[in-house]
Structure formats: C-alpha cells, structure tokens
Amino acid sequence: MSDSKASSNGKDRPGATAAFPYDRMTVERFRKTFPRARWNDDLKAWFVPGKTAARRFDRWLERERSQTQTYADLKGRDAFAFDPILSEYLRRLDDHLEVVTPYSRTVVDEMREVPFASWDSDRRVWTVPYRSYDALRRHWSRIEEAAKRNEPEERKKRREANRGSEQERAARARATERRRRRYPLDPQNLPPFGRPVMTSAYGVIVFVGCDGEPADPEILLASYADVPTSVDSVWGQWRPATLAELVKTWPSRAGSKIDDRFGGGLRSRSCAWQGKRPAAGNGNVLALAPKGVC
C-alpha cells in the first residue's frame, strides 16, 4: 500500500492524493470511509478533499495494513492446519512458527527468501509469522535437506568417508597454505602495504611486506588457480585486517589514484566494493582507500 501526498485538484481545493493496490473490498472500505473522494484519471490515484486529508488517509492506511496482516495470519494458520509441514525442524506456536536447524549456509539463504522471517539470536531460531507459511512451504524441501545434511552424525559420516581421499588432502593443503599467510604478487605492481585490500582467495587482508621470494609454480597451480599469476610472481606476506582498520576504510572510487594502479573493473559480490581489476600477474587485488584518500 502507498501513503498519501498533499495535492490539489486544480481548483485550489486542499486535499491529498491517495494510492494503494487495487482490491475490490479495500476500495469499498475506502469509499465508505472517504465518501467525498474522487478518482483522478490523470494521476491514477484518489483525490481526498480537506486540509487534514493526508493525516486521515495515513491513519486509515495503517489500520488497513494491520487488518491485512491479521487476515493473512489467519489464512496462514488455516493453510497450516489443512496441509501442515511435519518435520522435526519446525515448531508450531500460537502466534508464529519456529525453524530450528543445525547451521547451514543453504538454510540461511533459503530463510532470507521467506518474507518476514527473522533470526532470534538469543534463542537461535528462525521465527516465521503464519502469513509467510506458503512461502516457507515453497522453500521447505531445500531447508530440510540442508538441515539433515548438516546434522553432526551426517557430517561425521562424511568426514569418515573422505578420510584419506584426494578431496581431504586438497582441503588440508589449502588450510596449510592459508596458515603460511602468503600471497602471489607481481613484483612490478605491488599492492599498498599496511592498507586493507581485497583479494580473491582470502578476502580483505593487509599486506605487510614482500621479500622477493619466487612463488613455486606447483603451489600456485594447486592453491591459487583462480588468481592471475605469472612466471615472475613472488610471495607477499599478509595479516588479517583488524576491525578498526575496516571501520576506517572506504571503497576506492573509480578514477582515484589507488584505482589507477590496478586497471580494469572489479566489484566485490558480498560488499559491492568498487575497485579495479589488476593486470595479469598482480594477484587480483582490489584496493580499499582509507577515509580522505579518495
């Protein structure tokens, strides 16, 4: 539903334009509350005369929203009673539903698609009003599948099955490489040291130095396959960015001095940070400028 806007009907009559999604019963209630309202074809909205029209319409609209939500909750309760979701991961309470699952990135993504679903951090459950039951049902198969897959026993079984496998060895190698805190860089185009930068492999980090040690091509292929490198790549040392550094950091603007060092365009999918794509061989680094630099 839309709010009102102070307006005039072209004849110096005070009033307000009012617009809301069409529904026959809503229009009937609106006409009963505002019998002097007239439809304006040019504005595609109702004109409600009167100096207090805007306030009166806003109060009516708020009541309508409340009643609509109440009706939607009743409808959702009926839908649940008629075709309930029977699952150990769903609790039914008087005024809402609760989804309780092991942690799963898939569950989080699916629950965020359910309108009005919210995370209760104190009780560690997702609360879902009954008016969102239909949406929850549409996502439930993927939620339940992900929850079962992330049960402790299932995760233990997968670990046992993968023990000694090529997949486990690759995962261990990646973890070991990350603990070394090094990153392949182009010696001719080094990132700024002591400043947060975005990398494709480890996210936001701070480079602290580069001693010129050549990077092993086999390690680059195994652990940095998605990072543009060259035969001249060297290892740069890094550390995680602190919270204080992140708070003081802004995205570098297009055309800034920092951006010009990297050429091309790159957008971080998670933070929508604007930056520049480096030339091949400099580690796919996206610079972030401290406040005042850009």
Tab-separated table of C-alpha atoms in Angstrom:
chain	number	residue	atom	x	y	z
A	1	MET	CA	0.000	0.000	0.000
A	2	SER	CA	1.078	3.565	-0.646
A	3	ASP	CA	0.990	6.620	1.561
A	4	SER	CA	-0.790	9.879	0.822
A	5	LYS	CA	0.655	13.008	-0.758
A	6	ALA	CA	-0.576	16.569	-0.281
A	7	SER	CA	-2.050	17.818	-3.545
A	8	SER	CA	-4.764	19.862	-5.248
A	9	ASN	CA	-7.463	19.052	-7.744
A	10	GLY	CA	-6.606	22.019	-9.907
A	11	LYS	CA	-9.343	24.251	-8.436
A	12	ASP	CA	-7.423	25.358	-5.350
A	13	ARG	CA	-9.215	22.778	-3.223
A	14	PRO	CA	-6.961	21.465	-0.445
A	15	GLY	CA	-6.636	17.726	-0.260
A	16	ALA	CA	-4.355	14.764	-0.806
A	17	THR	CA	-3.843	12.097	-3.426
A	18	ALA	CA	-4.135	8.546	-2.168
A	19	ALA	CA	-2.972	5.404	-3.954
A	20	PHE	CA	-2.996	1.748	-2.975
A	21	PRO	CA	-3.049	-1.625	-4.785
A	22	TYR	CA	-6.483	-2.368	-6.245
A	23	ASP	CA	-8.709	-4.724	-4.343
A	24	ARG	CA	-12.495	-4.548	-4.599
A	25	MET	CA	-13.153	-4.949	-0.881
A	26	THR	CA	-10.413	-2.442	0.015
A	27	VAL	CA	-11.895	0.096	-2.400
A	28	GLU	CA	-15.339	-0.386	-0.843
A	29	ARG	CA	-13.941	0.240	2.633
A	30	PHE	CA	-12.052	3.273	1.317
A	31	ARG	CA	-15.195	4.746	-0.289
A	32	LYS	CA	-17.169	4.170	2.888
A	33	THR	CA	-14.516	5.987	4.967
A	34	PHE	CA	-13.984	8.790	2.421
A	35	PRO	CA	-17.326	9.313	0.636
A	36	ARG	CA	-16.134	12.598	-0.924
A	37	ALA	CA	-13.054	11.011	-2.512
A	38	ARG	CA	-12.940	11.018	-6.312
A	39	TRP	CA	-10.775	9.063	-8.741
A	40	ASN	CA	-8.324	11.127	-10.834
A	41	ASP	CA	-7.512	9.510	-14.182
A	42	ASP	CA	-4.553	11.795	-14.815
A	43	LEU	CA	-2.855	10.988	-11.515
A	44	LYS	CA	-4.098	7.384	-11.406
A	45	ALA	CA	-4.936	7.982	-7.760
A	46	TRP	CA	-7.785	9.031	-5.478
A	47	PHE	CA	-8.198	12.673	-4.519
A	48	VAL	CA	-9.372	13.131	-0.937
A	49	PRO	CA	-10.514	16.721	-0.240
A	50	GLY	CA	-9.822	18.513	3.030
A	51	LYS	CA	-6.943	20.149	4.849
A	52	THR	CA	-6.432	17.069	7.042
A	53	ALA	CA	-6.923	14.562	4.214
A	54	ALA	CA	-3.335	13.324	4.269
A	55	ARG	CA	-3.380	12.577	8.012
A	56	ARG	CA	-6.798	10.930	7.828
A	57	PHE	CA	-5.754	8.715	4.920
A	58	ASP	CA	-2.487	7.706	6.613
A	59	ARG	CA	-4.386	6.647	9.746
A	60	TRP	CA	-6.843	4.634	7.639
A	61	LEU	CA	-3.995	3.022	5.716
A	62	GLU	CA	-2.257	1.983	8.933
A	63	ARG	CA	-5.448	0.306	10.147
A	64	GLU	CA	-5.808	-1.457	6.805
A	65	ARG	CA	-2.265	-2.768	6.994
A	66	SER	CA	-2.854	-4.103	10.493
A	67	GLN	CA	-6.105	-5.770	9.467
A	68	THR	CA	-4.496	-7.194	6.327
A	69	GLN	CA	-1.684	-8.753	8.339
A	70	THR	CA	-4.161	-10.218	10.814
A	71	TYR	CA	-6.195	-11.680	7.964
A	72	ALA	CA	-3.032	-13.061	6.322
A	73	ASP	CA	-2.014	-14.713	9.610
A	74	LEU	CA	-5.445	-16.323	9.928
A	75	LYS	CA	-5.206	-17.529	6.357
A	76	GLY	CA	-1.737	-18.941	7.046
A	77	ARG	CA	-2.992	-20.793	10.138
A	78	ASP	CA	-5.767	-22.356	8.071
A	79	ALA	CA	-3.262	-23.373	5.400
A	80	PHE	CA	-1.038	-24.974	8.045
A	81	ALA	CA	-3.967	-26.819	9.599
A	82	PHE	CA	-5.090	-28.104	6.198
A	83	ASP	CA	-1.636	-29.075	4.900
A	84	PRO	CA	0.908	-28.942	7.741
A	85	ILE	CA	4.669	-29.309	7.430
A	86	LEU	CA	5.535	-32.280	9.603
A	87	SER	CA	9.200	-32.009	10.467
A	88	GLU	CA	11.454	-32.154	13.493
A	89	TYR	CA	12.909	-28.831	12.375
A	90	LEU	CA	9.608	-26.911	12.618
A	91	ARG	CA	7.805	-25.874	15.793
A	92	ARG	CA	4.257	-24.577	15.848
A	93	LEU	CA	3.423	-21.854	18.366
A	94	ASP	CA	0.222	-19.887	18.855
A	95	ASP	CA	1.367	-16.714	17.101
A	96	HIS	CA	4.186	-17.907	14.826
A	97	LEU	CA	6.279	-20.797	13.559
A	98	GLU	CA	9.869	-21.545	14.531
A	99	VAL	CA	12.519	-23.166	12.366
A	100	VAL	CA	15.301	-24.883	14.333
A	101	THR	CA	18.121	-26.469	12.324
A	102	PRO	CA	21.870	-27.062	12.540
A	103	TYR	CA	23.851	-24.242	10.987
A	104	SER	CA	23.865	-24.327	7.207
A	105	ARG	CA	24.659	-21.605	4.697
A	106	THR	CA	21.911	-23.047	2.495
A	107	VAL	CA	19.350	-22.765	5.299
A	108	VAL	CA	20.322	-19.141	5.910
A	109	ASP	CA	19.995	-18.296	2.210
A	110	GLU	CA	16.613	-20.028	1.942
A	111	MET	CA	15.209	-18.424	5.094
A	112	ARG	CA	16.191	-14.994	3.838
A	113	GLU	CA	13.874	-15.613	0.895
A	114	VAL	CA	10.896	-16.118	3.232
A	115	PRO	CA	9.062	-12.789	3.787
A	116	PHE	CA	9.036	-11.525	7.405
A	117	ALA	CA	11.242	-14.386	8.636
A	118	SER	CA	13.679	-13.156	11.291
A	119	TRP	CA	16.570	-14.640	13.268
A	120	ASP	CA	16.265	-14.728	17.046
A	121	SER	CA	19.897	-14.609	18.159
A	122	ASP	CA	19.054	-15.203	21.845
A	123	ARG	CA	17.121	-18.413	21.230
A	124	ARG	CA	18.962	-19.278	17.990
A	125	VAL	CA	15.830	-19.973	15.986
A	126	TRP	CA	14.143	-18.513	12.912
A	127	THR	CA	10.690	-17.056	13.610
A	128	VAL	CA	8.168	-17.046	10.787
A	129	PRO	CA	4.690	-15.448	11.007
A	130	TYR	CA	1.801	-17.538	9.753
A	131	ARG	CA	1.225	-15.124	6.873
A	132	SER	CA	4.520	-16.385	5.385
A	133	TYR	CA	3.576	-20.062	5.595
A	134	ASP	CA	3.047	-20.510	1.850
A	135	ALA	CA	6.473	-19.056	1.124
A	136	LEU	CA	8.057	-21.235	3.802
A	137	ARG	CA	6.480	-24.337	2.256
A	138	ARG	CA	7.952	-23.471	-1.150
A	139	HIS	CA	11.439	-23.382	0.360
A	140	TRP	CA	10.997	-26.169	2.885
A	141	SER	CA	12.331	-29.119	0.865
A	142	ARG	CA	15.700	-27.398	0.419
A	143	ILE	CA	15.749	-26.222	4.056
A	144	GLU	CA	15.068	-29.695	5.416
A	145	GLU	CA	17.539	-31.359	3.061
A	146	ALA	CA	20.302	-28.941	4.086
A	147	ALA	CA	19.445	-29.374	7.791
A	148	LYS	CA	19.710	-33.168	7.564
A	149	ARG	CA	22.968	-32.894	5.649
A	150	ASN	CA	24.466	-30.759	8.433
A	151	GLU	CA	23.468	-32.896	11.381
A	152	PRO	CA	26.559	-33.796	13.458
A	153	GLU	CA	26.215	-37.504	12.689
A	154	GLU	CA	25.937	-36.882	8.953
A	155	ARG	CA	28.947	-34.585	8.980
A	156	LYS	CA	30.899	-37.217	10.911
A	157	LYS	CA	29.972	-39.848	8.320
A	158	ARG	CA	31.194	-37.615	5.509
A	159	ARG	CA	34.461	-36.979	7.326
A	160	GLU	CA	34.957	-40.711	7.793
A	161	ALA	CA	34.162	-41.389	4.140
A	162	ASN	CA	36.533	-38.660	2.943
A	163	ARG	CA	39.378	-39.660	5.243
A	164	GLY	CA	42.477	-40.238	3.161
A	165	SER	CA	40.749	-39.173	-0.049
A	166	GLU	CA	42.127	-36.741	-2.615
A	167	GLN	CA	39.462	-34.239	-1.567
A	168	GLU	CA	40.601	-34.303	2.057
A	169	ARG	CA	44.263	-33.955	1.092
A	170	ALA	CA	43.405	-30.941	-1.077
A	171	ALA	CA	41.423	-29.334	1.762
A	172	ARG	CA	44.296	-29.889	4.204
A	173	ALA	CA	46.750	-28.431	1.714
A	174	ARG	CA	44.603	-25.295	1.321
A	175	ALA	CA	44.352	-24.892	5.099
A	176	THR	CA	48.107	-25.328	5.489
A	177	GLU	CA	48.772	-22.786	2.749
A	178	ARG	CA	46.465	-20.246	4.370
A	179	ARG	CA	48.293	-20.593	7.689
A	180	ARG	CA	51.514	-19.554	5.904
A	181	ARG	CA	49.866	-16.177	5.210
A	182	ARG	CA	51.464	-15.571	1.853
A	183	TYR	CA	50.014	-14.461	-1.454
A	184	PRO	CA	51.391	-14.388	-5.028
A	185	LEU	CA	52.166	-10.857	-6.252
A	186	ASP	CA	53.567	-9.198	-9.342
A	187	PRO	CA	56.911	-7.655	-8.321
A	188	GLN	CA	56.355	-4.843	-10.831
A	189	ASN	CA	52.927	-3.929	-9.424
A	190	LEU	CA	52.841	-4.486	-5.668
A	191	PRO	CA	49.760	-3.584	-3.606
A	192	PRO	CA	49.996	-0.875	-0.931
A	193	PHE	CA	51.485	-2.235	2.307
A	194	GLY	CA	49.789	-1.597	5.632
A	195	ARG	CA	46.451	-0.881	3.983
A	196	PRO	CA	43.375	-3.142	3.678
A	197	VAL	CA	42.967	-4.624	0.211
A	198	MET	CA	40.554	-7.151	-1.274
A	199	THR	CA	41.887	-10.467	-2.569
A	200	SER	CA	40.064	-13.213	-4.408
A	201	ALA	CA	41.462	-16.010	-2.214
A	202	TYR	CA	41.345	-14.613	1.340
A	203	GLY	CA	39.010	-11.616	1.244
A	204	VAL	CA	40.104	-8.388	2.948
A	205	ILE	CA	43.708	-8.601	4.193
A	206	VAL	CA	46.641	-6.272	4.888
A	207	PHE	CA	49.955	-6.886	3.140
A	208	VAL	CA	52.906	-6.343	5.471
A	209	GLY	CA	55.857	-6.979	3.172
A	210	CYS	CA	57.423	-8.767	0.225
A	211	ASP	CA	60.959	-10.252	0.422
A	212	GLY	CA	61.072	-11.179	-3.263
A	213	GLU	CA	60.959	-14.953	-2.712
A	214	PRO	CA	59.848	-16.576	-6.018
A	215	ALA	CA	56.496	-18.346	-5.872
A	216	ASP	CA	56.538	-22.080	-6.618
A	217	PRO	CA	54.503	-22.739	-9.830
A	218	GLU	CA	53.185	-26.028	-8.424
A	219	ILE	CA	51.826	-24.293	-5.316
A	220	LEU	CA	50.292	-21.558	-7.461
A	221	LEU	CA	48.507	-24.159	-9.571
A	222	ALA	CA	47.276	-26.122	-6.548
A	223	SER	CA	46.204	-23.302	-4.218
A	224	TYR	CA	45.853	-20.153	-6.355
A	225	ALA	CA	44.379	-21.428	-9.598
A	226	ASP	CA	41.797	-18.600	-9.663
A	227	VAL	CA	44.411	-15.875	-9.074
A	228	PRO	CA	46.099	-14.342	-12.149
A	229	THR	CA	49.812	-15.082	-11.827
A	230	SER	CA	52.947	-15.085	-13.957
A	231	VAL	CA	56.322	-16.824	-14.015
A	232	ASP	CA	57.762	-13.820	-12.132
A	233	SER	CA	55.288	-13.976	-9.220
A	234	VAL	CA	56.776	-13.550	-5.740
A	235	TRP	CA	55.384	-14.175	-2.303
A	236	GLY	CA	53.901	-11.299	-0.305
A	237	GLN	CA	53.239	-11.623	3.433
A	238	TRP	CA	49.864	-10.611	4.870
A	239	ARG	CA	47.824	-10.468	8.049
A	240	PRO	CA	44.054	-10.240	8.664
A	241	ALA	CA	42.597	-6.739	8.709
A	242	THR	CA	41.515	-5.524	12.144
A	243	LEU	CA	38.043	-4.223	12.877
A	244	ALA	CA	39.450	-0.728	13.462
A	245	GLU	CA	41.065	-0.783	10.021
A	246	LEU	CA	37.880	-1.961	8.339
A	247	VAL	CA	35.783	0.705	10.039
A	248	LYS	CA	38.122	3.417	8.734
A	249	THR	CA	38.136	2.027	5.193
A	250	TRP	CA	36.002	3.154	2.272
A	251	PRO	CA	35.682	1.607	-1.207
A	252	SER	CA	38.177	3.205	-3.595
A	253	ARG	CA	36.406	5.322	-6.182
A	254	ALA	CA	36.709	4.804	-9.891
A	255	GLY	CA	39.485	7.000	-11.251
A	256	SER	CA	41.179	7.500	-7.884
A	257	LYS	CA	44.966	7.299	-7.560
A	258	ILE	CA	44.689	3.952	-5.838
A	259	ASP	CA	42.397	2.539	-8.525
A	260	ASP	CA	44.644	3.732	-11.343
A	261	ARG	CA	47.345	1.366	-10.158
A	262	PHE	CA	45.259	-1.697	-10.928
A	263	GLY	CA	43.418	-1.066	-14.241
A	264	GLY	CA	40.092	-2.695	-15.239
A	265	GLY	CA	36.967	-3.032	-13.079
A	266	LEU	CA	36.072	-5.378	-10.222
A	267	ARG	CA	33.070	-5.472	-7.867
A	268	SER	CA	33.023	-7.498	-4.669
A	269	ARG	CA	29.880	-9.620	-4.682
A	270	SER	CA	29.483	-9.567	-0.912
A	271	CYS	CA	30.126	-5.890	-0.172
A	272	ALA	CA	29.642	-4.233	-3.577
A	273	TRP	CA	33.006	-2.535	-3.130
A	274	GLN	CA	34.141	-0.650	-6.217
A	275	GLY	CA	37.711	-1.156	-7.328
A	276	LYS	CA	39.941	-2.014	-10.241
A	277	ARG	CA	40.998	-5.313	-11.762
A	278	PRO	CA	44.760	-5.584	-11.899
A	279	ALA	CA	46.779	-6.579	-14.892
A	280	ALA	CA	47.575	-10.283	-15.130
A	281	GLY	CA	50.103	-11.311	-12.523
A	282	ASN	CA	49.408	-8.997	-9.611
A	283	GLY	CA	47.148	-11.294	-7.612
A	284	ASN	CA	43.692	-9.944	-8.447
A	285	VAL	CA	43.881	-7.368	-5.653
A	286	LEU	CA	41.191	-4.759	-5.097
A	287	ALA	CA	42.328	-1.667	-3.214
A	288	LEU	CA	40.336	-0.001	-0.457
A	289	ALA	CA	41.098	3.611	0.317
A	290	PRO	CA	41.145	4.991	3.896
A	291	LYS	CA	38.800	7.905	4.558
A	292	GLY	CA	40.053	11.085	2.987
A	293	VAL	CA	42.308	9.406	0.403
A	294	CYS	CA	39.707	9.264	-2.364
